[in-house]
Amino acid sequence: MYNKNNTLFIYCVFYFAFLYIPVLLLPIFSFNDSFHMVFPLKGFTFDWYIQMWNKSRLHQALFNSIKVGIIASVVSTFIALFAAKAFTRYKVKFHGLSYGAILLPFIIPEIIIAVALIVIWTSMGLKLGLIPVTISHILFCTPFCMLILISRMEGFDKSLEEASMDLGENSFWTFWRVTFPLLLPGIIASLLLAFVISFDEFILAFFLSSSDQTLPIYMWSQLRFPKKFPHILALGAIIIIVTSLIVMTAYWLRNLGQGKKKDFSIGI
Amino acid sequence: MNSTIQNIYFRSDQAKAYTLLSPALILVIFAMAAPMIVMIFTSFNTQISMIEIDRTFTTGRYEDFFSKPIFSMLLFRSVKISFFVTLLTLVTTYPLAYYIAFYVKKNKMLWIVLMTLPFWTSYLLRVFSWRVILGNKGVINSALMGTGMIDEPLGFLLYNQAAVIITLSHAWAAFAILPLYVSLDKIDKSLLEASYDLGNTKFETFWRVTFPLSLPGVIGAILIIFIPTVGDYVTPQLVGGTDGRMLSNMIQSLFGRANNFPLGAASAVLMLTTVCLIAALVTYITKKVSMRMS
Amino acid sequence: MSIKNYIKIKNLSKSFGDVEVLKNINLEVEEGEFFSLLGPSGCGKTTLLRILAGFEYPSEGEVFFDDTNVTSLPPNLRPSNMVFQNYAIFPHINVQRNIEFGLRKENLSKDEMQQRVENALKMVQLEGYENRYSNQLSGGQRQRIALARALVKQPKVLLLDEPLGALDKKLREEMQIELRNLQKSLGITFIFVTHDQEEAMTMSDRIAVMDEGNILQVSPPKEIYHNPKNKFVSQFIGNINILGAKIKSVSNENLLIEVDCFGSIQLKNYQQIIENDRINIAIRPEEITISKISDSNYDYNFQGNVKNISFYGESTYFYVQLNNSDKILMVSKNETKEPFSENDNCFVNFSSNNLKIIKD
């Protein structure tokens, strides 16, 4: 019945092109020997990559982004791990309310969270910088991590943990001997994806980072100047390739050992 | 802990569940709920100098918002643009999700990964890429002029609402494909066979069986795209021009150059209220519709 | 030597929210007994087993193992081990490490550990499977590993939650015999949960029949089959004809009973019964004979018409509609001298000593 549908297939190919052309354009132009992103391409060059290497502000921004990303992904994965266990292993009272509250930061417009945080932060007389950025990223990443870990936890039976208890292990050892190893691929996937989200996040950092630029803020500040622009292309090309590799690893890990029950939800 | 309390704790699943949930709930309360309450309070204050805010209660900022037509217009436009983004994304991704769910036999996982991968690569760069594609000296214009099809660059491509809608629709595609795919893939194929068997054509089967059963995915996609895009800042800023400016751009300037935190907070509160009302409306209509269907 | 009751359950109730799944359960299980909890799904048998294991805590009442109150003892501290319905073989470690899992605290030397694992595998006839993983085992093999993993702990009580449910019929029957033999040779108490009455009948020393959170009857299999205490038990165990009836008169020795579908009969008074009570008369299909002409060897002979015949190999079921009644009787025979076909007229014959009085 559903053997072939050429019309739909051709449509898919076009949509695929629509999805990928904007993404692939940047790496192509990053080797183009011109300040302007115009076809036809001029000549091949590595100049922009070399130029990028020498920007100290870029290094600082990269360092900031990595710092924020690591803290945000570790903390939100931890928080999400506990929450996921609560939701999958217990019949939580007010389940809908707690679940909705934890997922909310992921749904509501980021600018509203940004505004709320900048207002409370400044009204407490605190200085903006990487600390509020990190907090906002933890808030934003936790729902993602929780959804990833919940689907991983649902992938293995509660009776495995019960079997461990039955065989004489207490909660602590059951967690380390059974739950943790089975969740490990999900935990790593959660760490990787949360890192990518934090690393790419713009609007929260834009409101809250003040002078401590993260990488997206640095790129934003350079976009306006055509002369500074090509090295952003080089940077962008590297970011695209590295994040793609990280995300593919995360996808692969998430389905590791899940047998036939594949999971596509990347936390949606 | 004495043994009785320990026993009660041991028996109480609720206590254990909420202990586990507490870090997440504390995070939400202190990093989201509390700031939002402060934001609401601030929206009733007045900015008196660069750094000073008068904390006396006033509805003045809301009066400002509604007395200056630009604010309402930007709010309305944000909602309008989000509406079209949601519609365009759903219409363009539905066939794709449908194809993966029903026609792709091997490597479904690969298809899904490929369709969602662009979503993970820097949002900023993707939006920027659209500026490059649509600009006067951009990819489309330079290609068309290079082939001699046009002499002057097509100026209408960039800096308008259509550019914002296309760019956002591209950026949020993954959020539509996934819920749509999940709900379509869940549909038991024998239901469709039953429909053919009972004399429906493929087209009728789609409208009478497939589409109604995929509604949960459609609703999920609507909410997950519409709500966040109302508050999008990057896309209107980079490809919107004056015509494509949205409320977020105004809010940002109120926290930047215009330096009016209370008015910015009031705008954010009104944006949040609007979004909540629309989300509630969508959910309400869905419930009504699904009740009528069952 | 008197056999003592190893497990005692006293006044135990369990509710999930508003739903009471176990209602005032009292039960004693002897040491070394093969004891089955039998009932339809949702009757509370699995919950009762999970309370014994320590995964659920009773809302009321107490559980004793060997006269020690274990009600609030967590599962890891109980001298019982469980074979799970889906076996719960840890997928991230191999068979060897699955079986060793529960021995961590026993501080065994490497050789001792190896010996224990080997013995356990030998017991379930899976020598040489040490390095396999769960996904490399068949359903039956997983079941055996789960058994080995529980038994290697040398538990006082083995709890089995429908362990054969996922196996196909042939394998299930083999495992029934094997489990029974294993239990006999080890001499430990088995608590076996099942919804399959045949399985419970063939394996158990005693069976507790459960329904809607109550234990209806606790008896050895034969007793349950021949003297079911009520309608539910009689119908759940094997096939039976249940006929509505009313007590007409009661004397010291005899009961005169008006059976709805065929009129008056006399039975010995062996239960406390008063006049005008509604009761049921029950008779097993194999206790009725079917013939072309009335068979005077039996106390009662009624005319009827063969409505349906179902052939089951070792026996044949006849569904006979009695004349002047819409009641259909089930009659089973392993051979019939006279061939019957559908719509034939016939006689059904039975004796009063096969009739049982059963309350609702």
Coordinates of C-alpha atoms in Angstrom, one line a residue, chain B residues 7 10-11 13 16, chain C residues 57-58 71-72 74:
Chain B
N7 CA 9.4 4.4 58.3
F10 CA 10.2 5.1 53.6
R11 CA 6.6 4.4 52.9
D13 CA 6.4 7.8 47.8
K16 CA 10.6 10.7 48.0
Chain C
Y57 CA 3.9 -1.6 51.9
P58 CA 0.5 -2.8 53.2
T71 CA 6.4 -5.6 57.4
S72 CA 8.6 -2.5 57.1
P74 CA 13.0 -3.2 52.7

